[in-house]
GROMACS .gro file of C-alpha atoms in nm:
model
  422
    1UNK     CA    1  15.181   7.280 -13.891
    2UNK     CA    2  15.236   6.988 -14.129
    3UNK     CA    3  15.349   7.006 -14.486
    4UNK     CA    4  15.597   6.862 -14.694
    5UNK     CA    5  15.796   6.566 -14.621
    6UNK     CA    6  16.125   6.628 -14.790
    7UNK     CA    7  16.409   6.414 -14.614
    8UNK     CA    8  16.557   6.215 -14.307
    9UNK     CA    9  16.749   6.244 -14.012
   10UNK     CA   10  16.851   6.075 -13.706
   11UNK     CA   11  16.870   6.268 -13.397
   12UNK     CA   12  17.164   6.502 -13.406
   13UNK     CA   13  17.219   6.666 -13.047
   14UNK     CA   14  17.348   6.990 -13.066
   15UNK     CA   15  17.211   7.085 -13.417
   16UNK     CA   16  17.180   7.514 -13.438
   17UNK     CA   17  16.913   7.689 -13.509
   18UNK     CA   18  16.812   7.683 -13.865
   19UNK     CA   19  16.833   8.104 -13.904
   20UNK     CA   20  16.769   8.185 -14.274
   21UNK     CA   21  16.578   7.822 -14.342
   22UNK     CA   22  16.368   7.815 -13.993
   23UNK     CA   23  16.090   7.684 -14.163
   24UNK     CA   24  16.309   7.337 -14.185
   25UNK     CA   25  16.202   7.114 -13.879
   26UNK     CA   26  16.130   6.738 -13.715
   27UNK     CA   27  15.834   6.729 -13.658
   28UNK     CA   28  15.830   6.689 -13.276
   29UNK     CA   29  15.501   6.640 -13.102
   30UNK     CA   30  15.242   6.344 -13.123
   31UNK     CA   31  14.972   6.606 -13.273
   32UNK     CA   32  15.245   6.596 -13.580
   33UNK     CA   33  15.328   6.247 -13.587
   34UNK     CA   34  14.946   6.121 -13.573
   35UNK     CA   35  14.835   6.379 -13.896
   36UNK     CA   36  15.151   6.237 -14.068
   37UNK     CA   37  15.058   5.862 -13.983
   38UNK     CA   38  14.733   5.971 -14.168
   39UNK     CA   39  14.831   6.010 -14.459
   40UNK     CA   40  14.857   5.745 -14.716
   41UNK     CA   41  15.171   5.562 -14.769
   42UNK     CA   42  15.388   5.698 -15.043
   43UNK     CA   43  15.494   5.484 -15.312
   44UNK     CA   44  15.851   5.516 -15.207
   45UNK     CA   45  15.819   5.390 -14.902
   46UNK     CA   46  15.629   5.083 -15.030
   47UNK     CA   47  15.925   5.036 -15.340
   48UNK     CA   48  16.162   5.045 -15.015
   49UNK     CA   49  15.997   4.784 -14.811
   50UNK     CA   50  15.911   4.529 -15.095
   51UNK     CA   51  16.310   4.581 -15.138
   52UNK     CA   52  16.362   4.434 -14.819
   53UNK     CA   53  16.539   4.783 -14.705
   54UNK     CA   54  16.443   4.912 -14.405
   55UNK     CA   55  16.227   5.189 -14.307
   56UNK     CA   56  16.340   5.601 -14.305
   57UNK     CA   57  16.347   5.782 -14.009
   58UNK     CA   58  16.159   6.026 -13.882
   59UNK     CA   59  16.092   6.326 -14.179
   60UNK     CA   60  16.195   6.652 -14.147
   61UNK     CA   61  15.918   6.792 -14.228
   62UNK     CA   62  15.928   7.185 -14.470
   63UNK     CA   63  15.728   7.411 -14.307
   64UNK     CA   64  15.633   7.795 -14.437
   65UNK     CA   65  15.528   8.106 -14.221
   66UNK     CA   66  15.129   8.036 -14.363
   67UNK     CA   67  14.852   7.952 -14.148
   68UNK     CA   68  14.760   7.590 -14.094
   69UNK     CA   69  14.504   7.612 -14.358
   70UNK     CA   70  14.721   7.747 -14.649
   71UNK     CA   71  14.939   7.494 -14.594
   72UNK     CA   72  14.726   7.251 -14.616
   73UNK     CA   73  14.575   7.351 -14.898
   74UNK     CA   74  14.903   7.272 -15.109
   75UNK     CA   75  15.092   7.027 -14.880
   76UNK     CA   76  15.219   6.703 -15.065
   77UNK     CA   77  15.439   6.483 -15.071
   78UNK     CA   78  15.658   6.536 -15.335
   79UNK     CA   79  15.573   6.210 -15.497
   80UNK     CA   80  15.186   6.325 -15.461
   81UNK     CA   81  15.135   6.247 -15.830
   82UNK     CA   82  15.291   5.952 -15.865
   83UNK     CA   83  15.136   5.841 -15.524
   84UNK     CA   84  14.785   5.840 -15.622
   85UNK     CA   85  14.825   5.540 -15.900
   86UNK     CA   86  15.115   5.371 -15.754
   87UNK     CA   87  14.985   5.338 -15.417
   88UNK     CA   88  14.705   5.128 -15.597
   89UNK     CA   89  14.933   4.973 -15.842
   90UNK     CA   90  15.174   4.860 -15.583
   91UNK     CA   91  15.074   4.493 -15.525
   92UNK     CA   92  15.080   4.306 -15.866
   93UNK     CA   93  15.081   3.928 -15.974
   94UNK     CA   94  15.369   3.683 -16.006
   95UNK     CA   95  15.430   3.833 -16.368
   96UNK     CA   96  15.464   4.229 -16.256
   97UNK     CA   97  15.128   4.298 -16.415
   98UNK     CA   98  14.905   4.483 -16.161
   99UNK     CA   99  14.639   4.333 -15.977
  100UNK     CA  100  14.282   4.354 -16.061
  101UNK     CA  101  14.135   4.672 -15.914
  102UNK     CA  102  14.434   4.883 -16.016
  103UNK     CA  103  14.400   5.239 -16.132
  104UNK     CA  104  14.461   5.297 -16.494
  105UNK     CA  105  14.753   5.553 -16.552
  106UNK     CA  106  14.540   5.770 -16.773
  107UNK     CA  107  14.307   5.828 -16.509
  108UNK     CA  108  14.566   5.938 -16.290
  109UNK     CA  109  14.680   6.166 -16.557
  110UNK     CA  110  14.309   6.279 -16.531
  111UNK     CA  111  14.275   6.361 -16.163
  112UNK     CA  112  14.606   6.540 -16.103
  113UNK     CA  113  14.657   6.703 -16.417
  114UNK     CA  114  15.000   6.530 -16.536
  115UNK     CA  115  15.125   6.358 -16.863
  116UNK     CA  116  15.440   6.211 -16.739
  117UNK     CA  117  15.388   5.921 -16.460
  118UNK     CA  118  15.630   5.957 -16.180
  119UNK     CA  119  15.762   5.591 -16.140
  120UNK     CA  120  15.684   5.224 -16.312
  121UNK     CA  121  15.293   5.185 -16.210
  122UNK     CA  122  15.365   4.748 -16.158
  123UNK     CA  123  15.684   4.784 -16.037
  124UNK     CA  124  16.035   4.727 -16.198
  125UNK     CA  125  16.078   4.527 -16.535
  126UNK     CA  126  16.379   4.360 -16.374
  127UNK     CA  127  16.295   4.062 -16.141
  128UNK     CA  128  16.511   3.802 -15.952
  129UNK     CA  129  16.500   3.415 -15.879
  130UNK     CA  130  16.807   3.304 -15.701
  131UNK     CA  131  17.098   3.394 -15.925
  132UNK     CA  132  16.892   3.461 -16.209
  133UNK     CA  133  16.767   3.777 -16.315
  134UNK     CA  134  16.436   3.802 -16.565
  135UNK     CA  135  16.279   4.146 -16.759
  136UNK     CA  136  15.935   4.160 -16.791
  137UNK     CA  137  15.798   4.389 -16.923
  138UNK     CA  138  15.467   4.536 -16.971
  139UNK     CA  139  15.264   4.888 -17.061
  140UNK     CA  140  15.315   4.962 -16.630
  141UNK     CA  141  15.688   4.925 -16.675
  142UNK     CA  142  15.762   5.060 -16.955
  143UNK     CA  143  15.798   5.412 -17.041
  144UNK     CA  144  15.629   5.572 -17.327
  145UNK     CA  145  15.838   5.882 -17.420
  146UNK     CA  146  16.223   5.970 -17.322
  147UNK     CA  147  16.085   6.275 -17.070
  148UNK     CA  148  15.891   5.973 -16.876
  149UNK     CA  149  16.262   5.724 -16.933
  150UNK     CA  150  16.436   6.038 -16.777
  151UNK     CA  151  16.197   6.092 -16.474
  152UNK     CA  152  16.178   5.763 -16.384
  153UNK     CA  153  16.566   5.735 -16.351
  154UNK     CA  154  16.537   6.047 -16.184
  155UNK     CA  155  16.326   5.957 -15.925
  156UNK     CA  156  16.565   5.626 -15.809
  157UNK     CA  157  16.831   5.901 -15.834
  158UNK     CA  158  16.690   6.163 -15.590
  159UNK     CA  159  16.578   5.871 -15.368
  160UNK     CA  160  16.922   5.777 -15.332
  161UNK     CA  161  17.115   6.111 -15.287
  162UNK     CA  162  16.847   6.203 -15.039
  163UNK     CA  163  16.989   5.870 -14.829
  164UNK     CA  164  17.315   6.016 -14.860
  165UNK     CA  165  17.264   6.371 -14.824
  166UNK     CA  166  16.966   6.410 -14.598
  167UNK     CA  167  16.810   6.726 -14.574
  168UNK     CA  168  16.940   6.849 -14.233
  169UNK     CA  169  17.325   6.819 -14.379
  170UNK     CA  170  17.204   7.079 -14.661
  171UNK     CA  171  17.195   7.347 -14.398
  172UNK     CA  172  17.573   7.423 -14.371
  173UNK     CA  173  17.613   7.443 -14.770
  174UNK     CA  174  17.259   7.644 -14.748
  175UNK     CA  175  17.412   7.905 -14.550
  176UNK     CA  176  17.768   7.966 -14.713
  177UNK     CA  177  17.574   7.995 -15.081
  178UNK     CA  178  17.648   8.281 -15.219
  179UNK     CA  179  17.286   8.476 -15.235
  180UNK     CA  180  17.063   8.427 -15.507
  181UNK     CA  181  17.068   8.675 -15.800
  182UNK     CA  182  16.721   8.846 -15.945
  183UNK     CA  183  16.643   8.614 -16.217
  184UNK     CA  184  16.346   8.742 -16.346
  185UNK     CA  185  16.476   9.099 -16.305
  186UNK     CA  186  16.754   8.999 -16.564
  187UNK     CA  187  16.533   8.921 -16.769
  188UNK     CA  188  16.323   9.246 -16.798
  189UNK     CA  189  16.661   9.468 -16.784
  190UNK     CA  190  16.739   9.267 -17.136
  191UNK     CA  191  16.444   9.307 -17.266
  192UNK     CA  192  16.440   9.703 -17.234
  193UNK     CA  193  16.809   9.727 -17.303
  194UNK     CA  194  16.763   9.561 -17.640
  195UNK     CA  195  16.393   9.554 -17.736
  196UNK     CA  196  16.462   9.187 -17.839
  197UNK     CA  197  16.349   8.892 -17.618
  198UNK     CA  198  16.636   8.812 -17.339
  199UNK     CA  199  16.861   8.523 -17.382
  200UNK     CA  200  16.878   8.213 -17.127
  201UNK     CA  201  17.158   8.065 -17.308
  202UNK     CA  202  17.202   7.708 -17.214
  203UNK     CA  203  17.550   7.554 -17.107
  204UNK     CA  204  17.453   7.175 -17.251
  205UNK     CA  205  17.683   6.930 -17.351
  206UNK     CA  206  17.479   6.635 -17.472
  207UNK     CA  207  17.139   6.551 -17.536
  208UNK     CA  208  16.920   6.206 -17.563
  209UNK     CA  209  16.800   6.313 -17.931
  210UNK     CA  210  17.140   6.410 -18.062
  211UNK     CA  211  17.452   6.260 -17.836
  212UNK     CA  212  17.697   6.448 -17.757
  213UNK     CA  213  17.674   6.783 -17.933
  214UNK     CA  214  17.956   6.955 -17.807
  215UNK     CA  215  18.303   6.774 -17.769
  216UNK     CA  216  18.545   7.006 -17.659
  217UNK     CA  217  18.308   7.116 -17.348
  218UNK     CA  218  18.460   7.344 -17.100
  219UNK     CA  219  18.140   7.442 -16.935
  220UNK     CA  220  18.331   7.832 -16.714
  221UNK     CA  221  18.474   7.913 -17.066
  222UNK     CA  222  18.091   7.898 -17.266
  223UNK     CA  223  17.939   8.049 -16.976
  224UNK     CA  224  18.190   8.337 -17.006
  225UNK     CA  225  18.152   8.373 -17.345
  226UNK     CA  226  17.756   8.365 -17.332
  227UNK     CA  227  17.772   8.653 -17.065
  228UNK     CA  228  18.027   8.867 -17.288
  229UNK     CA  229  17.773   8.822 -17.600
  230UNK     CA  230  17.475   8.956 -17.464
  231UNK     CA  231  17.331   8.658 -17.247
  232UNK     CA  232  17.084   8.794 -16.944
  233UNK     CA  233  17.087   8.458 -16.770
  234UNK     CA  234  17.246   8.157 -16.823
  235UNK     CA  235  17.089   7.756 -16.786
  236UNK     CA  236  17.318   7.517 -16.672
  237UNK     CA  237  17.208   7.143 -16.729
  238UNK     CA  238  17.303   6.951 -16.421
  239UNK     CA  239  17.156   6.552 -16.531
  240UNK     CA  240  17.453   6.341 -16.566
  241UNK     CA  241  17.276   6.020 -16.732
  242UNK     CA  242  17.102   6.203 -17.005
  243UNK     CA  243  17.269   6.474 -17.056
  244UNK     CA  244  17.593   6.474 -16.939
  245UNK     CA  245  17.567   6.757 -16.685
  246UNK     CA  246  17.679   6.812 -16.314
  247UNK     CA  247  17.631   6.968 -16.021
  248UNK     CA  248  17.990   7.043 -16.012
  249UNK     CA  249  17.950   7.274 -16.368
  250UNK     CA  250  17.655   7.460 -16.209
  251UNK     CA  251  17.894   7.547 -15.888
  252UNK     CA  252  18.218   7.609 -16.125
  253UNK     CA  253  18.021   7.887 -16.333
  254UNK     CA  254  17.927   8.050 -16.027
  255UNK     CA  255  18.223   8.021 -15.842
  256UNK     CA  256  18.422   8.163 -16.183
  257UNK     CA  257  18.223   8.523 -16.121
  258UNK     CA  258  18.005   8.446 -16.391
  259UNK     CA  259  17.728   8.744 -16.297
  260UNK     CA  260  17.446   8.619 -16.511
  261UNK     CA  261  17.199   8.481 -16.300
  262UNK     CA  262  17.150   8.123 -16.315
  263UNK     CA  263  16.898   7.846 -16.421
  264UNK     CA  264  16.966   7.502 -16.255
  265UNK     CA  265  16.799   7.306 -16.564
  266UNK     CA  266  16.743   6.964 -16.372
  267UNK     CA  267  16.423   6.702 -16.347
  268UNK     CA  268  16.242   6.854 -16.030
  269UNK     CA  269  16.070   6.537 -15.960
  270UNK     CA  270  16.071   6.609 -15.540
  271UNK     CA  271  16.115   6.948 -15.308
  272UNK     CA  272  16.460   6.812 -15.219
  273UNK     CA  273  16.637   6.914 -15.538
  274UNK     CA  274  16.500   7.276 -15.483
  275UNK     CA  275  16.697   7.330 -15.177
  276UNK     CA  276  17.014   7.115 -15.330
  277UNK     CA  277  17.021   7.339 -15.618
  278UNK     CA  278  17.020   7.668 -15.404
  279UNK     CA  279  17.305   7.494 -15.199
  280UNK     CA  280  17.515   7.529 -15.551
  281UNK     CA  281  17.434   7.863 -15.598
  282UNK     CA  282  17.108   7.846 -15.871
  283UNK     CA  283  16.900   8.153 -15.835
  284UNK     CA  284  16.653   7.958 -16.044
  285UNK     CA  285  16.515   7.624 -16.121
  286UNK     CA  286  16.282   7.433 -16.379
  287UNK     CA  287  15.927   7.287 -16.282
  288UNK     CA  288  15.777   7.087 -16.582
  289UNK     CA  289  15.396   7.081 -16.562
  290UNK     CA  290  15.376   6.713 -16.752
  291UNK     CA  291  15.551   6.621 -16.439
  292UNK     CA  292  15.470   6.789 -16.154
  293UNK     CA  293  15.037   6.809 -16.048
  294UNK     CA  294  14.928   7.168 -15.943
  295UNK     CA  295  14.998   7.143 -15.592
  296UNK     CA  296  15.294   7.001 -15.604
  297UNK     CA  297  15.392   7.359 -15.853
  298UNK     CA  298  15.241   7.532 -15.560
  299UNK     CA  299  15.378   7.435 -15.312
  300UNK     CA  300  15.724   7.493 -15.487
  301UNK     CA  301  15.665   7.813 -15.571
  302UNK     CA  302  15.638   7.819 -15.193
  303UNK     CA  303  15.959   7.682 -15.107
  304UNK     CA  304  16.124   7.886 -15.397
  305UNK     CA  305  16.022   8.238 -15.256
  306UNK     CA  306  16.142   8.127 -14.926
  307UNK     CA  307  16.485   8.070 -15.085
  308UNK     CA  308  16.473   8.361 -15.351
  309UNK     CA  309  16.482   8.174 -15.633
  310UNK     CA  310  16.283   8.273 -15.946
  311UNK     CA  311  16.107   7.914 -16.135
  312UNK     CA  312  16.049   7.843 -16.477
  313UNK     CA  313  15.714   7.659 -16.517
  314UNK     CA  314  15.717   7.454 -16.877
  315UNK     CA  315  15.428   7.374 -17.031
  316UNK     CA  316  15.374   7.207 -17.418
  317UNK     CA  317  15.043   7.218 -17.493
  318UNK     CA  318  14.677   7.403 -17.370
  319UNK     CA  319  14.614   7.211 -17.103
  320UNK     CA  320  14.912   7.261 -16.924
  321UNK     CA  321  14.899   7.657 -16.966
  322UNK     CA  322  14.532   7.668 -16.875
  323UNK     CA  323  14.667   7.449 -16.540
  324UNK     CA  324  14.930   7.731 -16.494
  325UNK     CA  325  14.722   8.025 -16.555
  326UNK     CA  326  14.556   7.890 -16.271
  327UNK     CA  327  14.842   7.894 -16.002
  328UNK     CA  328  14.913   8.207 -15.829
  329UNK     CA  329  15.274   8.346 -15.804
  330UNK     CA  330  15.353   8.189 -16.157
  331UNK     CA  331  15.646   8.425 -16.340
  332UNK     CA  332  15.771   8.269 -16.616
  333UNK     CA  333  15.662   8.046 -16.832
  334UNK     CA  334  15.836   7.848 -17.000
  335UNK     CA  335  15.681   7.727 -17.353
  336UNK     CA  336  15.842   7.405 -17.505
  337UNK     CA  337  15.764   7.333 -17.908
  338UNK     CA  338  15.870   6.990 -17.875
  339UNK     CA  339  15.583   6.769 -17.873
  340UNK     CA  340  15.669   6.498 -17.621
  341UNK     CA  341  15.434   6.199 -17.784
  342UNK     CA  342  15.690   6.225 -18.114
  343UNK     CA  343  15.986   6.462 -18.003
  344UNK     CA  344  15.886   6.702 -18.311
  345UNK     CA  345  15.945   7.052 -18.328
  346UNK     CA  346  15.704   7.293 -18.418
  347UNK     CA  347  15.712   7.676 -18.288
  348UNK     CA  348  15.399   7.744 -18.413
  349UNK     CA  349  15.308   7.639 -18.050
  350UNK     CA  350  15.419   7.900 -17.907
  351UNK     CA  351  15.180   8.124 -18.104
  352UNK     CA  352  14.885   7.915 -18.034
  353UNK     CA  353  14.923   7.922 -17.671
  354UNK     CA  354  14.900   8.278 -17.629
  355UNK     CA  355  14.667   8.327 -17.868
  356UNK     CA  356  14.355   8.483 -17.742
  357UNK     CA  357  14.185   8.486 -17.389
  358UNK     CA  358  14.544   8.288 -17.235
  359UNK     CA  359  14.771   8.613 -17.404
  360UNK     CA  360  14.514   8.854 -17.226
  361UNK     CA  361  14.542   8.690 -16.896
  362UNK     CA  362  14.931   8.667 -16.949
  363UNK     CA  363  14.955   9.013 -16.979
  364UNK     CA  364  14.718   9.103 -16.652
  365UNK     CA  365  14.988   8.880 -16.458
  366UNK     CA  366  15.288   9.032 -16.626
  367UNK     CA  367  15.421   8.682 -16.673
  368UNK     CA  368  15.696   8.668 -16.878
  369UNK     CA  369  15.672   8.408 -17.134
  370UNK     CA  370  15.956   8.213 -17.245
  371UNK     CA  371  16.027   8.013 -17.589
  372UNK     CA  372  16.197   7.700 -17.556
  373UNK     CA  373  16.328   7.465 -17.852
  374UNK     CA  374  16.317   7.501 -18.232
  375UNK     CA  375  16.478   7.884 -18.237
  376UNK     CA  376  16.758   7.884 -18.489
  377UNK     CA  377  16.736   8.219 -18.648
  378UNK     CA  378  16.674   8.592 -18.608
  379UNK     CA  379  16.319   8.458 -18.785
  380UNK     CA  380  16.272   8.265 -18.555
  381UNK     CA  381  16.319   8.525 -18.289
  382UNK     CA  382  16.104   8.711 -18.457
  383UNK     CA  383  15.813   8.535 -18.520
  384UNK     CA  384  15.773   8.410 -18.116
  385UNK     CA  385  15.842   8.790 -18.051
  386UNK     CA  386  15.523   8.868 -18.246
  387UNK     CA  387  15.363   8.584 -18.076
  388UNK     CA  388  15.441   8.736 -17.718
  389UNK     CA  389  15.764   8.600 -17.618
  390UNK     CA  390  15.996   8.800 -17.416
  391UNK     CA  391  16.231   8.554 -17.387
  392UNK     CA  392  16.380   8.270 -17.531
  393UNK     CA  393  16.626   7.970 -17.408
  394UNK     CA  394  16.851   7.834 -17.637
  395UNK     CA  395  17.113   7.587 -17.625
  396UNK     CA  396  17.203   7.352 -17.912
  397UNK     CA  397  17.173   7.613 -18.191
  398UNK     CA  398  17.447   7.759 -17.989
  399UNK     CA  399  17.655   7.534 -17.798
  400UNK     CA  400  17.744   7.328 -18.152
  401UNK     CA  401  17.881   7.621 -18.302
  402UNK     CA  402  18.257   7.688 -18.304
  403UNK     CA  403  18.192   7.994 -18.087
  404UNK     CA  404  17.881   7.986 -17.869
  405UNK     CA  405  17.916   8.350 -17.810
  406UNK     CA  406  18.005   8.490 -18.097
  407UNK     CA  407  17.646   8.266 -18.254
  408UNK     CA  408  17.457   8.488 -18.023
  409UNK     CA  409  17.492   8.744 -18.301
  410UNK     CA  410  17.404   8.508 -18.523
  411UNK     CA  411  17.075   8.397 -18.349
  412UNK     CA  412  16.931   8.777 -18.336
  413UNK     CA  413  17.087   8.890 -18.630
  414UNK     CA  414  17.231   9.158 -18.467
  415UNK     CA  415  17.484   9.229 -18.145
  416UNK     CA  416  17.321   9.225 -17.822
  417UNK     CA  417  17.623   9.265 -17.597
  418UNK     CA  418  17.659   9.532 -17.324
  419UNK     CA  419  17.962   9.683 -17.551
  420UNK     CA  420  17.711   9.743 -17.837
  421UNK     CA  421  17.501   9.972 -17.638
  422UNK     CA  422  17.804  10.169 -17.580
   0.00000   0.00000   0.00000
């Protein structure tokens, strides 16, 4: 049973029984090597080779309890999106422009459903002739918007961490996490304790819009004064280049008995990083729809469940809900007001995505929506209440204040702490 390709390792006599992740394997017969050496090349392996580094070994391969053909029927490589223009786009000419024949990004966009192209379509910007390096760069190379700037790093990043930390030596840290917490049942216990929309208040320290927003950043202290305020679940940023985040904050919060269940806000960009952030104790992570194409969501939902975490599937405009609506196992989702061509904020969005036919099917599914960016206010609250929200993630209108939890009161206009109720 073949699915996802997700990491490397050499032979390792000796290795135990995988008990609570059995569906991690090599795959070991020829009937699984020759349907993998089907398959087209990834980009990633081409980037690696035309870098002169030498070739991966043998995947381990993520495999789920489903029959052959539900696996199939989402199985991807976790670069799947990204693999279907820059597996065309991978040869180019002398001046990193790509070759005649080359698909054009948009219609990439078109066939898999994305916004956000995984990694530069021609190649890097950055070439070298001897000692001399030269930056060309061109509409392939370049990105458009600071989500696609972010991804692209991102996806280098992962690469790399997945050299260092291949997927086999996640299986010790796997095990000794402490077990994930019911994110989504957080959620709904807020929602009837207060009758407002539950809090995800976000532990953020900078941002690429606005810098660094909070200086004196002790990441345990906000968390514990989130919880004590009325917070039902917590986000933690974890991307160092953009935002200033870390791994090492998401496992501090946790390990500081923090009980709000936790978000591990991070640029999904390969199956990987799912089982990474369970190893540091997330009960929940972010998918991004302008990123991800709908198998790639599906299949993640798969690999989620299998590890009990909840996932928070963003989406900023129509076409990304109407893609959601269409996945099965969806449970939040997450609705962003920023518009990522100009970075405005409008949270009249959030409204007109769940107006009509999309807010009936929402409520069949008992998704919970969530409203992301632009809340401020107990208006604010209010209106993307009326609009269908149940709850709302909010981090800079917080985090800048002189006391993030003592602003939750601020933000709902009223106390929404456990000792209120009391």
């Amino acid at each position: 049973m073949e699915a996802l390709a997700i990491g490397s390792a050499p032979p390792r006599p000796g290795l135990a029984a995988l008990a609570r992740y059995s569906h991690l394997r090599r795959p070991g017969t020829l009937a699984a090597t020759a349907t993998a050496a089907k398959r087209p090349l990834t980009a990633a392996s081409m980037d690696a080779a035309a870098a002169g580094g030498r070739p991966s070994p043998a995947p381990i391969r993520c495999t789920s309890a489903e029959t052959d053909a539900e696996v199939d029927e989402v199985a991807t490589s976790s670069h799947a999106a990204a693999d279907a223009g820059a597996t065309m786009n991978t040869e180019q000419g002398g001046n990193g422009s790509p070759v005649a024949g080359a698909v054009d990004s948009a219609e990439v966009a078109g066939v898999d459903g994305i916004r956000i192209r995984r990694r530069p379509v021609t190649g890097p910007a950055v070439h070298y002739v001897g000692p001399f390096q030269f930056r060309l760069e061109n509409e392939g190379n370049t990105p458009r918007n600071i989500l696609e700037k972010i991804i692209w790093n991102k996806d280098v990043e992962v690469s790399q961490m997945k050299e260092r930390r291949p997927l086999y030596m996640l299986k010790g840290p796997l095990d000794a996490a402490p077990p994930a917490r019911d994110f989504v049942g957080a959620l709904k216990a807020s929602y009837d304790r207060t009758g407002l929309p539950a809090l995800i208040a976000e532990v953020k320290k900078a941002s690429p819009s606005r810098g660094v927003i909070r200086e004196n950043f002790d990441p345990v202290q906000i968390a514990q004064a989130y919880e004590k305020n009325g917070a039902a679940c917590l986000s933690v940023l974890t991307d160092e280049k953009y935002f200033q985040g870390s791994f090492n904050n998401l496992e501090a919060i946790r390990n500081a008995g923090v009980q709000c269940p936790l978000l591990c806000k991070e640029f999904i960009v390969d199956a990987w990083q799912l089982y990474y952030a369970r190893s540091k104790g997330a009960d929940a992570v972010l998918l991004i729809a302008a990123v991800l194409p709908d198998r790639d969501i599906k299949y993640m939902l798969k690999i989620c469940k299998i590890l009990g975490m909840a996932a928070l599937v963003e989406v900023h405009d129509e076409r990304e809900m109407d893609r959601v609506l269409g996945i099965d196992g969806v449970q939040l989702i997450g609705i962003n007001n920023r518009n990522l061509e100009t970075f405005e904020v409008d949270i009249t969005n959030t409204k007109k995505l769940l107006e009509g036919e999309r807010g009936q099917i929402i409520a069949q599914k008992d998704v919970i929506v969530v409203g992301e960016s632009g809340l401020f206010t107990p208006d604010d609250i209010s209106f993307v209440q009326n609009a269908g929200v149940k709850a709302v993630l909010v981090g800079e209108s917080l985090i800048k204040q002189e006391d993030p939890g003592k602003a939750i009161t601020g933000l709902f206009g009223k106390d929404i702490s456990h000792a209120s109720a009391t």
